[in-house]
Coordinates of C-alpha atoms in Angstrom, one line a residue:
Chain A
M1 CA 42.3 -12.0 -20.4
E2 CA 39.6 -10.0 -19.1
S3 CA 37.3 -12.4 -17.9
L4 CA 35.3 -9.6 -15.6
V5 CA 33.0 -7.0 -16.8
Y6 CA 31.6 -4.2 -15.0
R7 CA 27.7 -5.0 -15.3
H8 CA 26.1 -3.1 -12.8
N9 CA 27.0 0.6 -11.8
R10 CA 26.4 1.7 -8.3
I11 CA 23.4 3.3 -8.7
T12 CA 22.0 1.0 -10.5
R13 CA 22.5 -1.8 -8.2
L14 CA 21.9 0.7 -5.2
T15 CA 18.4 1.4 -7.0
H16 CA 18.0 -2.3 -7.3
W17 CA 17.9 -3.8 -4.0
I18 CA 15.8 -0.5 -2.5
N19 CA 13.2 -1.6 -4.9
A20 CA 13.3 -5.3 -4.1
V21 CA 13.1 -4.4 -0.4
A22 CA 10.1 -1.8 -1.2
L23 CA 8.4 -4.4 -3.4
L24 CA 8.7 -7.3 -0.8
V25 CA 6.8 -4.8 1.8
L26 CA 4.7 -3.2 -0.5
F27 CA 3.4 -7.1 -1.7
M28 CA 3.1 -8.0 2.3
S29 CA 1.6 -4.8 4.1
G30 CA -1.0 -4.6 0.9
L31 CA -1.8 -8.2 1.6
Q32 CA -2.6 -7.0 5.5
I33 CA -4.7 -4.2 4.6
F34 CA -6.7 -6.5 2.3
N35 CA -7.3 -9.0 5.0
A36 CA -9.6 -6.5 6.6
F37 CA -12.1 -6.4 4.0
P38 CA -10.9 -10.0 2.0
E39 CA -13.0 -9.0 -0.7
L40 CA -12.8 -7.7 -4.5
H41 CA -15.5 -5.5 -5.9
W42 CA -16.2 -3.6 -9.1
G43 CA -17.3 0.2 -9.2
S44 CA -17.9 2.6 -6.6
K45 CA -19.5 1.0 -4.3
A46 CA -19.2 -2.5 -2.9
E47 CA -22.8 -4.3 -2.2
P48 CA -22.0 -7.2 -0.2
D49 CA -23.7 -9.6 -2.6
E50 CA -21.7 -8.3 -5.7
A51 CA -18.0 -9.4 -4.8
F52 CA -16.3 -11.4 -7.5
F53 CA -13.8 -12.5 -5.7
S54 CA -13.6 -13.0 -1.6
I55 CA -12.2 -15.2 0.9
A56 CA -14.0 -16.1 3.6
A57 CA -14.1 -18.4 6.6
T58 CA -16.9 -20.8 7.8
N59 CA -18.0 -22.6 10.6
E60 CA -19.2 -25.9 9.7
D61 CA -20.3 -28.8 12.5
A62 CA -17.5 -27.0 14.6
E63 CA -14.5 -27.1 12.3
V64 CA -13.5 -24.3 10.6
R65 CA -12.9 -24.0 7.1
G66 CA -11.7 -21.2 5.0
Y67 CA -13.2 -20.6 1.4
T68 CA -11.9 -18.4 -1.6
H69 CA -15.2 -17.4 -4.0
L70 CA -14.1 -16.6 -7.8
F71 CA -17.0 -15.5 -9.9
G72 CA -19.8 -17.9 -8.2
L73 CA -17.0 -20.9 -7.9
K74 CA -16.2 -21.8 -4.4
F75 CA -12.9 -23.7 -3.7
D76 CA -12.0 -25.2 -0.5
T77 CA -8.4 -23.3 0.2
T78 CA -8.0 -24.5 4.2
G79 CA -4.8 -23.5 5.3
L80 CA -3.7 -21.7 2.6
L81 CA -6.2 -18.8 2.2
G82 CA -9.5 -18.0 4.9
V83 CA -8.1 -20.3 7.9
Q84 CA -4.5 -20.4 8.6
N85 CA -3.2 -24.0 10.6
T86 CA -1.4 -22.2 13.8
A87 CA 0.4 -23.9 16.3
T88 CA -3.3 -23.0 18.8
G89 CA -5.4 -24.5 15.7
P90 CA -7.1 -23.2 13.0
S91 CA -7.0 -19.5 12.7
P92 CA -9.7 -17.3 10.6
R93 CA -8.0 -15.5 8.2
A94 CA -7.8 -14.0 4.5
F95 CA -4.4 -14.7 4.3
P96 CA -1.3 -16.5 6.1
S97 CA 0.7 -14.6 8.6
W98 CA 3.5 -15.5 6.3
I99 CA 2.8 -13.2 3.9
T100 CA 1.3 -10.1 6.1
I101 CA 3.5 -7.2 7.2
P102 CA 2.8 -7.3 10.8
G103 CA 2.5 -11.2 10.7
Y104 CA -0.4 -10.4 13.1
F105 CA -3.9 -8.6 11.9
W106 CA -3.7 -5.4 12.4
L107 CA -5.1 -3.0 10.0
A108 CA -3.0 0.2 11.1
G109 CA 0.7 -1.3 11.3
G110 CA -0.5 -2.2 7.6
R111 CA -1.2 1.2 6.4
R112 CA 2.1 2.7 7.9
W113 CA 4.6 0.0 6.6
H114 CA 2.8 0.6 3.4
F115 CA 2.2 4.0 2.8
F116 CA 5.9 4.3 3.7
F117 CA 7.3 2.2 1.3
G118 CA 5.3 3.5 -1.0
W119 CA 7.2 6.9 -1.0
I120 CA 10.6 4.6 -0.6
F121 CA 9.5 2.8 -4.0
T122 CA 8.3 6.0 -5.8
I123 CA 11.4 8.1 -5.1
N124 CA 13.4 5.1 -5.6
G125 CA 11.4 4.5 -8.8
V126 CA 11.8 8.6 -10.2
L127 CA 15.7 8.4 -9.3
Y128 CA 16.5 5.4 -11.2
F129 CA 13.7 6.7 -14.2
L130 CA 15.6 10.2 -14.8
Y131 CA 19.2 8.5 -14.6
N132 CA 18.5 5.6 -16.9
V133 CA 16.7 8.3 -19.6
L134 CA 19.7 10.7 -19.3
N135 CA 22.4 8.4 -19.4
G136 CA 20.6 6.5 -22.5
H137 CA 20.1 3.0 -20.9
M138 CA 16.6 3.4 -20.7
R139 CA 16.9 3.4 -24.9
K140 CA 18.4 0.0 -24.5
F141 CA 16.1 -1.9 -23.3
L142 CA 12.8 -0.1 -24.1
F143 CA 10.5 -2.1 -26.0
T144 CA 10.1 -1.3 -29.6
L145 CA 8.2 -2.5 -33.0
K146 CA 11.1 -3.6 -34.2
D147 CA 11.4 -6.1 -30.3
A148 CA 7.8 -7.1 -31.7
I149 CA 8.7 -9.0 -34.7
Q150 CA 11.5 -10.4 -33.2
V151 CA 9.1 -12.0 -30.3
P152 CA 8.4 -15.6 -32.2
A153 CA 11.9 -16.0 -32.9
M154 CA 12.9 -15.8 -29.5
I155 CA 10.4 -18.0 -27.9
A156 CA 11.1 -20.4 -30.9
Y157 CA 14.8 -19.5 -29.6
Y158 CA 13.5 -20.4 -25.8
L159 CA 11.7 -23.3 -26.7
R160 CA 14.9 -25.1 -28.9
L161 CA 12.8 -24.5 -32.1
R162 CA 15.9 -22.2 -33.6
R163 CA 19.3 -22.1 -33.0
E164 CA 20.8 -18.9 -32.7
S165 CA 19.3 -16.3 -30.3
P166 CA 17.7 -13.2 -32.1
Q167 CA 19.2 -11.2 -29.9
K168 CA 20.8 -8.0 -30.8
G169 CA 22.6 -5.7 -28.1
E170 CA 22.5 -6.3 -24.4
Y171 CA 18.7 -7.4 -23.9
N172 CA 16.7 -9.7 -26.0
P173 CA 13.2 -8.8 -26.7
L174 CA 11.3 -10.9 -24.5
Q175 CA 13.4 -9.2 -21.5
K176 CA 12.5 -6.3 -23.0
M177 CA 9.0 -6.4 -23.2
A178 CA 8.9 -7.7 -19.9
Y179 CA 11.0 -4.4 -18.6
T180 CA 9.0 -2.2 -20.4
S181 CA 6.1 -3.6 -19.7
V182 CA 7.2 -3.1 -15.9
F183 CA 7.9 0.8 -17.0
V184 CA 5.5 1.7 -19.0
I185 CA 1.5 -0.2 -17.3
L186 CA 2.2 -1.7 -14.4
T187 CA 4.3 0.9 -12.2
P188 CA 2.3 4.0 -13.7
L189 CA -1.3 2.2 -13.2
V190 CA -0.5 0.2 -9.1
L191 CA 0.8 3.8 -8.5
L192 CA -2.7 5.4 -9.9
S193 CA -5.1 3.1 -8.9
G194 CA -3.0 3.3 -5.2
L195 CA -4.0 7.0 -5.1
A196 CA -7.2 6.4 -6.7
M197 CA -8.9 5.2 -3.6
S198 CA -7.2 8.3 -1.3
P199 CA -10.5 10.6 -0.4
Q200 CA -8.6 13.3 -0.1
L201 CA -6.9 13.3 -3.5
D202 CA -10.7 12.1 -5.1
I203 CA -12.0 15.5 -4.0
A204 CA -9.4 17.0 -6.8
F205 CA -9.3 14.8 -9.2
N206 CA -12.7 13.5 -9.4
W207 CA -11.6 11.3 -12.9
L208 CA -8.8 9.5 -11.4
P209 CA -11.3 6.9 -9.5
A210 CA -13.8 7.1 -11.9
A211 CA -10.5 6.1 -15.2
F212 CA -10.6 2.5 -12.8
A213 CA -14.9 2.8 -13.1
G214 CA -15.0 3.7 -9.4
R215 CA -13.1 3.2 -6.5
Q216 CA -13.7 -0.7 -6.2
S217 CA -12.6 -0.8 -9.0
A218 CA -9.2 0.8 -8.6
R219 CA -8.7 -1.3 -5.6
T220 CA -9.2 -4.6 -7.4
V221 CA -6.6 -3.5 -10.0
H222 CA -4.3 -2.4 -7.4
F223 CA -4.6 -5.8 -5.9
I224 CA -4.8 -7.7 -9.4
L225 CA -1.4 -5.3 -10.0
A226 CA 0.4 -6.3 -7.2
F227 CA 0.5 -10.0 -8.4
G228 CA 1.4 -8.6 -11.7
F229 CA 4.9 -7.5 -10.1
L230 CA 4.9 -10.9 -8.0
F231 CA 4.8 -12.8 -11.0
F232 CA 7.5 -10.5 -12.4
T233 CA 9.5 -11.3 -9.6
F234 CA 8.8 -15.4 -10.2
G235 CA 10.1 -14.7 -13.5
H236 CA 12.9 -12.6 -12.5
V237 CA 14.2 -14.4 -9.8
F238 CA 14.0 -17.8 -12.4
M239 CA 15.7 -16.0 -14.7
V240 CA 18.5 -15.2 -12.6
L241 CA 18.5 -18.6 -10.8
T242 CA 19.5 -20.9 -14.1
T243 CA 21.6 -18.0 -15.6
G244 CA 24.6 -18.6 -13.2
F245 CA 23.1 -17.6 -10.0
L246 CA 26.0 -16.9 -8.2
N247 CA 27.5 -14.9 -11.1
N248 CA 24.4 -12.8 -11.2
M249 CA 24.0 -12.2 -7.9
R250 CA 27.4 -11.2 -7.2
S251 CA 27.0 -8.5 -10.5
M252 CA 24.1 -7.0 -8.5
V253 CA 26.0 -6.7 -5.5
T254 CA 29.6 -5.6 -6.7
G255 CA 28.7 -5.1 -9.9
W256 CA 31.1 -7.5 -11.6
H257 CA 30.0 -10.1 -13.8
N258 CA 31.6 -13.1 -15.5
E259 CA 31.4 -13.3 -19.2
K260 CA 33.5 -16.6 -19.5
I261 CA 30.5 -17.9 -17.5
A262 CA 28.1 -18.4 -20.1
P263 CA 24.9 -16.1 -19.9
T264 CA 22.2 -18.4 -21.5
I265 CA 20.5 -20.7 -19.7
E266 CA 21.3 -23.6 -21.9
V267 CA 24.4 -24.9 -19.7
A268 CA 23.9 -28.1 -18.1
P269 CA 27.0 -28.2 -15.0
E270 CA 28.2 -31.7 -17.3
T271 CA 28.4 -29.6 -20.8
P272 CA 31.5 -27.5 -20.7
V273 CA 31.5 -24.1 -21.5
A274 CA 32.9 -22.5 -24.8
P275 CA 34.8 -19.8 -23.7
S276 CA 32.7 -17.2 -25.9
P277 CA 34.6 -14.2 -26.8
T278 CA 34.0 -11.0 -24.0
A279 CA 35.3 -8.5 -26.5
P280 CA 32.3 -7.9 -28.4
S281 CA 30.3 -8.0 -25.1
L282 CA 32.8 -5.5 -23.6
S283 CA 32.4 -3.2 -26.5
I284 CA 28.7 -3.0 -26.1
E285 CA 29.7 -2.1 -22.2
G286 CA 31.9 0.7 -23.1
E287 CA 28.8 2.3 -25.6
G288 CA 27.3 3.3 -22.3
K289 CA 27.7 7.1 -22.0
G290 CA 27.7 7.6 -18.1
E291 CA 28.5 4.2 -16.8
E292 CA 31.7 4.2 -15.0
E293 CA 34.6 2.4 -16.4
P294 CA 36.1 -0.7 -14.2
E295 CA 39.2 1.2 -13.7
N296 CA 37.5 4.3 -11.4
I297 CA 35.1 2.1 -10.0
A298 CA 37.5 -0.7 -8.7
S299 CA 38.9 1.2 -5.8
H300 CA 35.1 1.2 -3.7
Q301 CA 34.6 -2.0 -4.3
T302 CA 34.8 -2.8 -1.0
S303 CA 31.5 -3.1 1.2
E304 CA 27.9 -3.1 0.0
P305 CA 25.6 -2.4 3.0
E306 CA 22.3 -1.8 0.8
L307 CA 20.7 -4.9 2.4
K308 CA 21.3 -4.9 5.7
A309 CA 19.9 -1.6 7.2
D310 CA 16.8 -3.6 7.5
A311 CA 18.0 -6.8 9.4
Q312 CA 20.1 -5.0 11.7
E313 CA 17.1 -4.1 13.8
N314 CA 16.7 -6.4 16.7
P315 CA 13.9 -8.4 15.8
K316 CA 12.1 -8.1 19.8
D317 CA 9.0 -9.7 21.6
E318 CA 6.2 -10.2 19.3
G319 CA 3.9 -10.1 22.3
G320 CA 1.7 -7.7 23.4
V321 CA 0.0 -7.8 19.9
N322 CA -2.6 -4.7 20.4
E323 CA -5.0 -6.7 18.4
K324 CA -8.7 -4.1 18.2
S325 CA -11.7 -5.6 16.2
K326 CA -12.7 -4.0 12.7
F327 CA -14.5 -1.1 12.7
Chain B
M1 CA 44.9 -2.6 -11.7
L2 CA 46.4 -4.7 -9.5
K3 CA 42.9 -5.1 -7.8
K4 CA 41.0 -5.9 -10.2
T5 CA 43.5 -9.0 -11.1
Q6 CA 43.1 -10.6 -8.0
K7 CA 39.4 -10.4 -8.1
T8 CA 39.2 -11.8 -11.3
R9 CA 41.5 -14.5 -10.0
V10 CA 39.0 -14.8 -6.9
A11 CA 36.1 -14.9 -9.0
L12 CA 37.6 -17.9 -10.9
M13 CA 38.0 -20.1 -8.1
K14 CA 34.3 -19.4 -6.7
N15 CA 33.0 -20.1 -10.2
Q16 CA 34.9 -23.3 -10.9
S17 CA 33.4 -24.9 -7.3
F18 CA 30.4 -23.6 -8.2
D19 CA 30.6 -25.5 -11.6
L20 CA 30.9 -29.0 -9.4
S21 CA 28.4 -28.3 -7.2
R22 CA 25.9 -25.6 -8.5
R23 CA 23.4 -28.0 -8.7
K24 CA 23.7 -28.5 -4.2
L25 CA 24.1 -24.8 -3.9
L26 CA 21.3 -23.7 -5.9
L27 CA 19.5 -26.1 -3.7
G28 CA 20.8 -24.7 -0.6
A29 CA 20.3 -21.0 -1.4
L30 CA 16.6 -22.0 -2.1
Q31 CA 16.1 -23.3 1.0
A32 CA 18.1 -20.5 2.5
T33 CA 15.8 -17.9 0.4
G34 CA 13.0 -19.8 1.5
L35 CA 13.9 -20.1 5.3
V36 CA 14.7 -16.3 5.4
L37 CA 11.5 -15.5 3.7
F38 CA 8.6 -17.5 5.9
S39 CA 10.1 -17.4 9.3
G40 CA 13.1 -15.1 9.3
C41 CA 11.1 -12.4 8.1
E42 CA 7.7 -12.8 10.1
K43 CA 9.8 -12.4 13.2
M44 CA 11.6 -9.1 11.6
F45 CA 8.7 -7.6 10.7
N46 CA 6.9 -8.1 13.9
G47 CA 9.9 -7.2 15.7
L48 CA 10.3 -3.9 13.9
Q49 CA 6.6 -3.4 13.9
Q50 CA 7.2 -3.1 18.0
N51 CA 10.8 -1.2 17.4
R52 CA 9.0 2.2 18.7
K53 CA 12.0 4.2 17.1
F54 CA 11.3 2.1 13.8
L55 CA 7.5 2.7 13.9
S56 CA 7.7 6.6 13.9
L57 CA 9.9 6.5 11.6
L58 CA 7.6 4.3 9.5
E59 CA 5.0 6.7 10.6
S60 CA 6.5 10.1 9.0
A61 CA 4.9 9.2 6.2
E62 CA 1.8 10.5 7.1
G63 CA 3.2 14.5 7.4
A64 CA 4.6 13.6 3.5
N65 CA 0.8 12.5 3.0
R66 CA -0.8 15.4 4.4
R67 CA 1.1 18.0 2.8
V68 CA 1.7 16.4 -0.6
Q69 CA -2.0 15.8 -0.8
K70 CA -3.4 18.9 0.6
F71 CA -0.9 20.6 -1.5
L72 CA -2.3 18.5 -4.7
T73 CA -5.8 19.0 -3.5
G74 CA -6.1 22.7 -2.8
R75 CA -9.4 24.6 -1.2
N76 CA -12.8 23.8 -2.0
K77 CA -12.6 21.3 -4.5
L78 CA -15.8 19.1 -4.0
A79 CA -16.1 15.2 -3.5
Q80 CA -18.0 13.7 -6.3
E81 CA -21.7 13.4 -5.8
F82 CA -23.6 10.4 -7.1
T83 CA -27.1 10.2 -8.2
E84 CA -30.1 8.3 -6.2
K85 CA -29.5 5.5 -8.0
D86 CA -26.5 4.7 -7.5
I87 CA -27.0 4.6 -3.3
S88 CA -26.2 1.4 -2.0
R89 CA -28.6 -1.0 -1.3
Y90 CA -26.9 -2.3 1.7
F91 CA -24.8 0.4 3.8
K92 CA -22.7 -1.3 6.7
P93 CA -23.4 0.3 10.5
N94 CA -19.1 0.3 11.2
G95 CA -17.7 1.1 14.5
N96 CA -19.5 0.8 18.0
P97 CA -23.1 0.0 17.9
P98 CA -25.8 2.6 19.2
P99 CA -25.6 3.6 22.6
L100 CA -27.0 1.5 25.7
A101 CA -27.2 4.2 28.3
M102 CA -30.4 4.9 29.8
D103 CA -30.5 8.8 28.6
Y104 CA -29.5 7.9 25.0
M105 CA -32.7 5.7 24.9
A106 CA -34.9 8.2 26.3
D107 CA -33.4 10.6 24.3
A108 CA -34.4 8.7 21.4
A109 CA -37.5 7.5 22.3
S110 CA -38.7 11.4 22.7
Q111 CA -37.2 12.0 19.0
W112 CA -34.5 13.9 21.0
Q113 CA -36.6 16.6 22.4
S114 CA -33.9 16.6 25.3
W115 CA -30.5 16.0 23.5
R116 CA -28.8 19.2 23.0
L117 CA -25.5 19.6 20.5
E118 CA -23.3 21.6 22.9
V119 CA -20.6 23.5 20.8
S120 CA -18.3 25.4 23.4
G121 CA -14.1 26.2 24.2
L122 CA -12.3 28.4 22.3
A123 CA -15.2 30.5 21.0
Q124 CA -16.7 34.0 21.7
S125 CA -20.4 32.5 22.1
P126 CA -20.6 29.2 23.2
H127 CA -24.1 27.7 22.4
S128 CA -26.7 24.8 22.9
F129 CA -28.4 23.3 19.8
S130 CA -31.4 21.8 20.0
L131 CA -32.2 19.1 17.1
T132 CA -35.1 21.1 16.0
E133 CA -32.9 24.6 16.1
L134 CA -30.5 22.5 14.0
K135 CA -33.0 21.1 11.1
S136 CA -34.1 25.0 11.1
M137 CA -31.0 26.6 10.0
P138 CA -29.7 26.3 5.8
A139 CA -29.4 22.6 5.0
R140 CA -27.2 21.0 2.7
T141 CA -28.1 17.2 0.9
Q142 CA -25.6 15.5 -1.0
I143 CA -25.0 11.6 -2.4
T144 CA -21.6 10.9 -1.7
R145 CA -18.9 7.8 -1.7
H146 CA -18.2 6.9 2.0
D147 CA -15.1 5.0 2.2
C148 CA -13.9 2.6 5.3
V149 CA -10.2 2.7 5.9
E150 CA -10.9 -1.1 5.5
G151 CA -11.4 -1.1 2.4
W152 CA -15.0 -0.9 1.2
S153 CA -16.9 1.9 -0.5
A154 CA -20.6 2.4 -0.2
I155 CA -22.8 5.2 -1.4
G156 CA -25.5 7.3 0.7
K157 CA -27.3 10.8 0.9
W158 CA -26.7 12.8 3.8
K159 CA -28.7 15.8 4.8
G160 CA -27.7 18.8 7.7
V161 CA -26.2 21.6 8.4
R162 CA -22.5 22.7 7.0
L163 CA -20.3 22.7 10.3
E164 CA -19.2 26.7 9.1
E165 CA -22.6 27.2 9.8
I166 CA -22.4 26.5 13.4
M167 CA -18.6 28.1 13.9
R168 CA -20.6 31.7 12.0
R169 CA -22.4 31.4 15.0
V170 CA -20.4 30.3 17.8
Q171 CA -17.6 32.6 16.6
P172 CA -14.5 30.3 17.3
Q173 CA -11.7 32.1 18.7
P174 CA -8.6 32.8 16.6
R175 CA -6.7 30.4 18.5
A176 CA -8.7 27.6 17.9
K177 CA -6.9 24.9 15.6
Y178 CA -9.1 21.5 15.3
V179 CA -12.9 21.3 16.2
V180 CA -13.0 18.4 18.1
F181 CA -16.0 15.7 18.1
H182 CA -17.1 14.5 22.0
C183 CA -19.7 11.5 21.1
M184 CA -21.8 9.1 23.4
D185 CA -20.8 5.8 22.0
T186 CA -18.4 3.9 24.2
D187 CA -16.3 0.7 23.1
S188 CA -16.4 -2.6 25.4
D189 CA -13.8 -0.8 27.9
G190 CA -16.2 2.0 28.5
T191 CA -13.8 4.3 26.6
H192 CA -15.9 7.1 24.3
Y193 CA -15.3 8.0 20.4
Y194 CA -14.1 11.1 20.0
E195 CA -12.7 12.5 16.5
S196 CA -10.8 15.9 15.4
I197 CA -10.3 17.9 12.2
D198 CA -8.6 20.8 11.4
L199 CA -10.3 24.4 10.2
E200 CA -9.7 23.9 6.8
D201 CA -11.9 20.9 6.3
A202 CA -14.6 22.0 8.9
V203 CA -15.3 24.9 6.8
H204 CA -14.9 22.9 3.2
P205 CA -18.9 23.0 1.6
Q206 CA -18.9 19.2 2.0
T207 CA -18.4 19.3 5.5
I208 CA -22.0 18.5 7.1
L209 CA -23.0 17.7 10.0
A210 CA -26.0 15.1 8.9
Y211 CA -29.5 14.6 10.5
E212 CA -31.0 12.4 7.8
M213 CA -29.8 9.4 5.8
N214 CA -31.5 8.6 2.1
D215 CA -34.3 10.6 3.4
A216 CA -35.1 9.7 7.2
P217 CA -34.0 10.7 10.3
L218 CA -30.5 9.1 11.1
P219 CA -30.7 5.9 12.0
L220 CA -29.9 4.4 15.6
E221 CA -27.1 2.6 14.5
H222 CA -26.0 5.4 11.9
G223 CA -24.8 7.7 14.2
A224 CA -28.1 9.6 15.3
P225 CA -29.5 12.1 16.4
L226 CA -26.4 14.1 14.7
R227 CA -22.9 12.4 13.0
L228 CA -20.4 14.0 10.4
R229 CA -19.9 14.0 7.4
L230 CA -16.0 14.8 6.1
E231 CA -15.9 13.7 2.6
N232 CA -12.7 13.7 1.9
Q233 CA -11.2 11.4 4.5
L234 CA -12.4 7.9 5.4
G235 CA -14.8 6.7 7.6
Y236 CA -13.4 6.4 11.1
K237 CA -13.0 10.5 10.6
M238 CA -17.0 10.9 10.6
A239 CA -17.9 10.5 14.5
K240 CA -21.6 9.6 15.1
Y241 CA -23.6 10.3 17.9
I242 CA -22.6 13.1 19.3
R243 CA -23.0 15.5 21.8
A244 CA -20.9 18.1 21.8
I245 CA -18.3 20.1 19.6
E246 CA -15.1 21.9 21.0
F247 CA -13.0 24.4 19.5
V248 CA -9.4 23.8 20.8
A249 CA -5.7 25.2 20.1
D250 CA -4.3 21.4 20.5
L251 CA -5.5 17.6 20.7
K252 CA -3.2 16.8 23.6
N253 CA -4.8 16.7 26.5
I254 CA -7.9 14.9 25.0
Q255 CA -7.7 11.6 25.9
Q256 CA -4.7 10.0 24.5
G257 CA -3.9 13.5 22.7
K258 CA -3.5 11.8 18.8
G259 CA -7.0 13.3 18.1
G260 CA -9.1 10.5 18.1
Y261 CA -10.6 7.2 19.3
W262 CA -8.8 4.8 16.3
E263 CA -6.0 7.7 16.6
D264 CA -5.0 6.7 19.6
Q265 CA -4.5 2.8 18.7
G266 CA -2.3 4.1 15.8
Y267 CA -3.9 5.0 13.6
E268 CA -3.5 8.1 11.3
W269 CA -4.8 11.6 11.9
F270 CA -4.9 12.5 8.7
A271 CA -7.1 9.8 6.9
G272 CA -7.0 11.2 3.5
I273 CA -5.6 8.0 2.5

């Protein structure tokens, strides 16, 4: 009676968690950098009256309020964007402290985090990419024309308009579409739009900012794509939560996934779980050429300290904040 | 094999209890995640930011960025030059406002008659240039994009003398590695602005000491009478209100030793990104 399946090998798990940390840090430090100039523009330059998106704080009758402007529309976002309510009263800042790195306003710090973790994200991504191309795993989740045809059926299945899933193989068409768009669209574009903001690279590659219609557009694209990653992560985490959270977490931490817990989102806690035959999924697993067999890996399953490294640093005093004015 | 069976058993036990209190666990996990994300993380990130060892780890990316970018760029590639119609309607004058010192104001009033650019340090023939002298030297005009570390860009037209032209006259010694710009402006604490670049950037064809902006004498708020244009790096490298240029072998003994006013406060010396 086999119920545990070795689903994710060490490299997949390690790169997954490094990627998770890197994306979190890049997103939060990116918002810190954005706070230094909380406007979005299109083209090469940023004329102050041509911003199509901006976050600003205004003083009205001795009350500070935060406003978010988008294409001429004005939204009062006091408390979230523009003005944050702190223990010492309302404080003007575009994105609030809990979503930026560092939490206080310090552009230089945000840049240090961003550029360091940019390397981590890139190197980790390249390793992941090479490994999965070499062992043939990439083919399994690349979105093809065949999958595109299956997309309506898969949506119908999720909406319970259709009884059986059109899924063949390990990934369903919507999963493939999500993963492939992250690999083929989101990741290359976020890297290129980031690099297009570098004046040093721009002197060698004039086409780089031009490809985005200018440096300010590249900045805008970079910002929007960051939220693309956030959107993907929300979807990803939602699926992890709804398809057996602990089981999924275990498989991404230890590698082992229990196939007896039905992996669909259909299962409510009350309904008895039909024991799905594990043999087919096992045989699919066996196809992965470079994947280690459960027997080989079982011996080194004792500890997985991947995520802990950062958390162990002792968070010391928050004081001594060198808050300097912008320039 | 034995290990595996144990694992299976433990896993099955876990899963039974998991099914029973699934909802509770999920909610708990969500709450815990929220707590960790929103309060713990901020403290942790701020703590790491203050941690010297961790900060120097983060700062190690600067060297990688500089080497890789310089390698990819090669020498003497030119920044994109724009046309007259691309010039920004508004160009934010950033950094310190014009100095309020009496001699600066007097110099400005006299069209910089008594102002001199003092070029010294590790040079064979140090020299002081008057503005008229600088203007009589071969000039370069360029319409380029200015990128601020804050994130904005503006396009302006600049006219000035190439830094290489100055170097040809004063002849830096072989020991010289950096060009330091000493400025007249100060922050609110009275600290003088300064900046430094390496000799490779100094001899770049578009690296100029500008005395004109948009066909007019350099405005006070943009660094009159003389400012640096360095088109491959961010705005804070482009020293304004320049008083003196010094050729040095290293940057350790100047102010706090990081090579510039903002560098002394944690910003990158290599501002190519």
